[in-house]
Tab-separated table of C-alpha atoms in Angstrom:
chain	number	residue	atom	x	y	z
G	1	UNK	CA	67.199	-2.476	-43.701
G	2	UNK	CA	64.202	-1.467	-45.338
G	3	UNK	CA	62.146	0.337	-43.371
G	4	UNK	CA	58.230	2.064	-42.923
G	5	UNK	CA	57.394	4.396	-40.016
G	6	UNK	CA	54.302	5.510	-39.485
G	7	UNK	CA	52.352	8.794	-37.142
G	8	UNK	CA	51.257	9.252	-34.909
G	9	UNK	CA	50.249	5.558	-33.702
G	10	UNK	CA	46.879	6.372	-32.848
G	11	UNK	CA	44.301	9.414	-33.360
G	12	UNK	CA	41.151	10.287	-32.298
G	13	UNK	CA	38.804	12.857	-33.838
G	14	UNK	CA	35.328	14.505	-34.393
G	15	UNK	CA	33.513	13.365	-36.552
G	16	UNK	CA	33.458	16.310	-39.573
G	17	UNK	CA	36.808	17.638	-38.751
G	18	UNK	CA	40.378	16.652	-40.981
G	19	UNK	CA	43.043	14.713	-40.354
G	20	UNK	CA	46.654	13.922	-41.641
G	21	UNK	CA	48.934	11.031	-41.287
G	22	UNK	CA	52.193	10.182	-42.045
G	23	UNK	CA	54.540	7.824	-43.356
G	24	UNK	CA	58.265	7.851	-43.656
G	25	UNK	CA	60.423	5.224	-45.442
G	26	UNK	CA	63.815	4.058	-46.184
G	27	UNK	CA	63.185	1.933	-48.806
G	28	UNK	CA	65.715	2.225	-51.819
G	29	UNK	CA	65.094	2.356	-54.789
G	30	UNK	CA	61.295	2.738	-54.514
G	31	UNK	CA	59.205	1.553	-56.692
G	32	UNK	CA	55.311	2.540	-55.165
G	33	UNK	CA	53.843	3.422	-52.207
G	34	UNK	CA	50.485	2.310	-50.945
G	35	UNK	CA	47.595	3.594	-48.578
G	36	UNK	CA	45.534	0.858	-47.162
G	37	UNK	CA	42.563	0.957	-44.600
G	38	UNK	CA	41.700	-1.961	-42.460
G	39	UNK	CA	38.472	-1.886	-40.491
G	40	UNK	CA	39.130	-3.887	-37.326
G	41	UNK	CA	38.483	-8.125	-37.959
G	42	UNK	CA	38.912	-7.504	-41.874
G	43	UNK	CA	40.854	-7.710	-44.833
G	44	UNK	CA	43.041	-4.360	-45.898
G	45	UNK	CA	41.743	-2.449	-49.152
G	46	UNK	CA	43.865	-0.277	-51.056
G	47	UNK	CA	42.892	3.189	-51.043
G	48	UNK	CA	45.779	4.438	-53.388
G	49	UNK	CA	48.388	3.468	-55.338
G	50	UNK	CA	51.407	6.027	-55.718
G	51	UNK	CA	54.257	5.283	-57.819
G	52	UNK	CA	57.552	7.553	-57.939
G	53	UNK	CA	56.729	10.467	-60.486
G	54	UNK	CA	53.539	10.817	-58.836
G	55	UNK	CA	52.934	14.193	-55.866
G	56	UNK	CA	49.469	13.424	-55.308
G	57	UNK	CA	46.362	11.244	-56.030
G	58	UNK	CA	42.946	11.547	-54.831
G	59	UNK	CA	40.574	8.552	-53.749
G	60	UNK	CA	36.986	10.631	-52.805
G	61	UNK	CA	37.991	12.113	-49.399
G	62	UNK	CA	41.109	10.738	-49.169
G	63	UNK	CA	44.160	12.600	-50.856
G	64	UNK	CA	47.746	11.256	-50.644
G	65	UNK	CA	50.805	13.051	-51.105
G	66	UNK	CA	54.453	11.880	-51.979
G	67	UNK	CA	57.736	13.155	-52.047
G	68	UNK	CA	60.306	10.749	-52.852
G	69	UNK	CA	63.068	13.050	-51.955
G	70	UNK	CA	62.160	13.144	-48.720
G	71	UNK	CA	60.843	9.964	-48.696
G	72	UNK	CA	57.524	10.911	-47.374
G	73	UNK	CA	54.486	10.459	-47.771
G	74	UNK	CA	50.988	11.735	-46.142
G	75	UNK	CA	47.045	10.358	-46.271
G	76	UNK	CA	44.941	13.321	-45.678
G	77	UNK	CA	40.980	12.602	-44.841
G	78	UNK	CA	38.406	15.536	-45.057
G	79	UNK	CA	35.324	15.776	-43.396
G	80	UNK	CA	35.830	12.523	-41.368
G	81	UNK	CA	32.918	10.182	-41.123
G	82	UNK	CA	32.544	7.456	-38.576
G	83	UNK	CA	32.945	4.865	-41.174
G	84	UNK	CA	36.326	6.097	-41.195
G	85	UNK	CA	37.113	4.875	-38.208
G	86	UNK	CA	40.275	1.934	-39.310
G	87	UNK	CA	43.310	1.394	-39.325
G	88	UNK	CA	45.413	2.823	-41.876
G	89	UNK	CA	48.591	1.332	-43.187
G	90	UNK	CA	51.502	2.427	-45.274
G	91	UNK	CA	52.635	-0.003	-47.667
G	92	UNK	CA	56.224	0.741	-49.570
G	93	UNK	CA	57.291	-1.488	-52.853
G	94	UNK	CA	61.186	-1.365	-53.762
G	95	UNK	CA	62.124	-1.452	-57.628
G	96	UNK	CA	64.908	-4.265	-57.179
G	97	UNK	CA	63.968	-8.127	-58.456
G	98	UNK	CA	63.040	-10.145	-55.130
G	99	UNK	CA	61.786	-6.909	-53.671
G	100	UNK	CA	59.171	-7.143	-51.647
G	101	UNK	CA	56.402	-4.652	-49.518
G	102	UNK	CA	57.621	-3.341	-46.953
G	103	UNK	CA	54.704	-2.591	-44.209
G	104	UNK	CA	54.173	-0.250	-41.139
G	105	UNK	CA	52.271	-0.828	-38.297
G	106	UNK	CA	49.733	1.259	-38.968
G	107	UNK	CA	47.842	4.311	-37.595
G	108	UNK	CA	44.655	3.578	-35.716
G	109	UNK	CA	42.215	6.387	-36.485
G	110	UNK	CA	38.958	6.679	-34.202
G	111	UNK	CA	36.087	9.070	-35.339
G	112	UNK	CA	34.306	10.282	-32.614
G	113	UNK	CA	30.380	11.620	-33.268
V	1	UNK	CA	34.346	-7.964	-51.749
V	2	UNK	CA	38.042	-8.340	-53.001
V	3	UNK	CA	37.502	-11.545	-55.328
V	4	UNK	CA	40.066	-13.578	-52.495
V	5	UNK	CA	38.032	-16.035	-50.694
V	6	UNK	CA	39.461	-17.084	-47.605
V	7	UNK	CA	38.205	-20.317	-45.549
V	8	UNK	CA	37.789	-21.163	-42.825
V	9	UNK	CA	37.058	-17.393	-41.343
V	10	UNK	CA	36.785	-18.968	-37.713
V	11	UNK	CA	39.052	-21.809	-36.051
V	12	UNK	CA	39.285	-22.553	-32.588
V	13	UNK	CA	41.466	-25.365	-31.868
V	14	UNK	CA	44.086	-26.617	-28.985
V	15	UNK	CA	48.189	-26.902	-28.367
V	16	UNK	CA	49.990	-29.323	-30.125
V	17	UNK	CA	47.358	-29.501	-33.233
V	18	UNK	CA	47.067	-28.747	-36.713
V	19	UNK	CA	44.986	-26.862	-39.255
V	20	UNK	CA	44.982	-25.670	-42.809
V	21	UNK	CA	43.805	-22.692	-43.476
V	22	UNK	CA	42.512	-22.302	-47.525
V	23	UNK	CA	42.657	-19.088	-50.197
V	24	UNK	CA	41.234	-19.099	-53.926
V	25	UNK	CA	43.293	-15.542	-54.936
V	26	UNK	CA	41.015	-13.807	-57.479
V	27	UNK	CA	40.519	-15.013	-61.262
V	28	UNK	CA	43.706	-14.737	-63.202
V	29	UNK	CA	45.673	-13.781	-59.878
V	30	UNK	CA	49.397	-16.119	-59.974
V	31	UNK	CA	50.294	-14.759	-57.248
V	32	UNK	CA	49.301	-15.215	-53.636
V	33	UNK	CA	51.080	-14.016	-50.182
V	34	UNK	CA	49.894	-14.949	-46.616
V	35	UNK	CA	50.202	-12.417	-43.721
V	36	UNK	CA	49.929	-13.113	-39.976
V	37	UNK	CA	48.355	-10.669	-37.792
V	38	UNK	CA	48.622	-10.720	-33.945
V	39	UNK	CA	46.118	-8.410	-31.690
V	40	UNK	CA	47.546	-5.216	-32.492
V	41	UNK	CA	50.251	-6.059	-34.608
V	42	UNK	CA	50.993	-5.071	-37.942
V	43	UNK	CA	50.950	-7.577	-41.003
V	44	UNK	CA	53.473	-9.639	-40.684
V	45	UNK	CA	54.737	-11.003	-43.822
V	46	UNK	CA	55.183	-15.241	-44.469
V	47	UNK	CA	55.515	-16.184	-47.692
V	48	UNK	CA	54.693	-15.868	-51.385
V	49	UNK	CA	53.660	-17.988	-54.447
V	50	UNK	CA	53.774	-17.301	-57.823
V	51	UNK	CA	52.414	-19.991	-59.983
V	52	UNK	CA	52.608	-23.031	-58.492
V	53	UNK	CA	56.431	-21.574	-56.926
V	54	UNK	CA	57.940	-19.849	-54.128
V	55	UNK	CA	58.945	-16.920	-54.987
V	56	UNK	CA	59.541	-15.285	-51.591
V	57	UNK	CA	59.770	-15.767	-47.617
V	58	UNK	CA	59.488	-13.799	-45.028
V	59	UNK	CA	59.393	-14.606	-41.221
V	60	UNK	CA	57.519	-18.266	-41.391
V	61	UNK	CA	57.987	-20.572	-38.645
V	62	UNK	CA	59.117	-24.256	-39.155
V	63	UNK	CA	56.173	-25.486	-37.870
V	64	UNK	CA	54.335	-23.864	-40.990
V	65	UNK	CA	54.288	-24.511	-44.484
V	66	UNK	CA	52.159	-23.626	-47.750
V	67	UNK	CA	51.688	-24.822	-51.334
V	68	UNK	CA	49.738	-23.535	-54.240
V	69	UNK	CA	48.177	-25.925	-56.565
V	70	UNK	CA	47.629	-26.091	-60.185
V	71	UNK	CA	44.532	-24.237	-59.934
V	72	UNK	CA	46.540	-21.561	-58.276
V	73	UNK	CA	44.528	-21.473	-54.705
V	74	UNK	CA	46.962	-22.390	-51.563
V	75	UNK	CA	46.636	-23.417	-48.297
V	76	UNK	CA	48.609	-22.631	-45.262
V	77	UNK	CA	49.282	-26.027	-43.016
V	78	UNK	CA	50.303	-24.771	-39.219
V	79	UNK	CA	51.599	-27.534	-37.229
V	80	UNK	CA	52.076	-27.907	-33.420
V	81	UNK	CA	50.091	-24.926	-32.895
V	82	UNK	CA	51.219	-22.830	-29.953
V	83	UNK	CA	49.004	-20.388	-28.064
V	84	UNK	CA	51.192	-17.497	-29.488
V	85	UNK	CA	50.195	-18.245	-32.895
V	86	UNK	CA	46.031	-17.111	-32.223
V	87	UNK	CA	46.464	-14.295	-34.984
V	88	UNK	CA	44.369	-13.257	-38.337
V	89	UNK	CA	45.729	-14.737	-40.966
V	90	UNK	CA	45.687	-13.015	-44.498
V	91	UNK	CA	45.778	-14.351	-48.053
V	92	UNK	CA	46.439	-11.663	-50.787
V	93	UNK	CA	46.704	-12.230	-54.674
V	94	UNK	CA	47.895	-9.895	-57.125
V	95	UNK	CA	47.327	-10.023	-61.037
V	96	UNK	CA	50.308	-12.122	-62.723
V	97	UNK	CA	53.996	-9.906	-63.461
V	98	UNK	CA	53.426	-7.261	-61.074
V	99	UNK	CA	54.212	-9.027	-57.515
V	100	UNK	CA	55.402	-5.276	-56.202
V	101	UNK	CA	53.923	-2.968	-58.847
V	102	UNK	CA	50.307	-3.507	-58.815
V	103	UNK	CA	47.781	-3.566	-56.788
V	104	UNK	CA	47.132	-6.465	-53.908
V	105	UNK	CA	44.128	-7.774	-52.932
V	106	UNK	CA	42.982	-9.234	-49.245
V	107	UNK	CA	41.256	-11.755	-48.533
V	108	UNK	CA	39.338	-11.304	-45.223
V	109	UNK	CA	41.243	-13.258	-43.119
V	110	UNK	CA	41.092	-16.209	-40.980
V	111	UNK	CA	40.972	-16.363	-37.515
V	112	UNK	CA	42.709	-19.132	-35.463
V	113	UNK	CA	42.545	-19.306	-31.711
V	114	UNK	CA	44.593	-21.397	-30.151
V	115	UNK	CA	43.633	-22.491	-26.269
């Protein structure tokens, strides 16, 4: 069963400082993995697209990695802001016809001032 | 502001009733999804249409169905509406051929309450 697992569940920082979070998957064979944020009431928005030959891509101060070997993958924020302050959800895509995105549950990220 | 409008973005409404909830996906979009969200859940995925056809499901109740029309928006009819289904509910659309490749677009959601 296709799966997406996401950590830690929740986070809580100050505001300024950096922050890392993960996403591991089972899904096989991959097609693209996706970073969303989700401020609390509203719609998801992408923040990056990753597909399989890709390591890293950049979106201002958010940088995700990928290693499909492992089948992991990382959203790294820098100098948090309070804005940042979401949800952030790992979305994986698999490459057969019918496949469909596979979703975590998110990590909830507070930014504290 | 994703180009998926969403309607109505509030709906309060009791047991045993039903409601339709409404998404125009964005221009040139074929394809639109719904997603249920329950306090503190993750998305929860229902179904998909892909020009004017289902094309996928995913954990939709019996009591709910969906269409898309001609002019590719689509509603989302819930029927005998239990308090367990008070959730967001999502409408994404993504641009035509790439249903798992490309990017997906959210609408911002709808929120039924149920009492």
């Amino acid at each position: 069963k296709n799966q997406v697992e996401q950590s830690p569940q929740s986070l809580i920082i100050l505001e300024g400082k950096n922050c890392t979070l993960q996403c591991n998957y089972t899904v096989s064979p991959f097609s693209n993995l996706r970073w969303y944020k989700q401020d609390t009431g509203r719609g998801p928005v992408s923040l990056t697209i990753m597909t399989f030959s890709e390591n890293t891509k950049s979106n201002g101060r958010y940088t995700a990695t990928l290693d499909a070997d492992t089948k992991q993958s990382s959203l790294h924020i820098t100098a948090s802001q309070l804005s940042d302050s979401a949800s952030y959800i790992c979305v994986v895509s698999g490459k057969t016809s019918g496949s469909r995105l596979t979703f975590g549950e998110g990590t909830q990220l507070t930014v504290n001032p | 502001d994703s180009g998926v409008t969403q309607t109505p973005k509030h709906l309060i409404t009791a047991t045993g009733q039903r409601v339709t909830l409404r998404c125009s996906p964005r221009s040139g979009d074929l394809s639109v999804y719904w997603y249920q969200q329950s306090l503190d859940q993750g998305l929860q995925f229902l179904i998909q249409y892909y020009n004017g056809e289902e094309r996928a499901k995913g954990n939709i109740l019996e009591r709910f169905s969906a269409q898309q029309f001609p002019d590719l928006h689509s509603e989302l009819n819930l029927s005998s509406l239990e308090l367990g289904d008070s959730a967001l509910y999502f409408c994404a659309s993504s641009a035509p051929g790439l249903a798992t490749t490309g990017e997906l677009f959210f609408g911002e959601g709808s929120r039924l309450t149920v009492l």
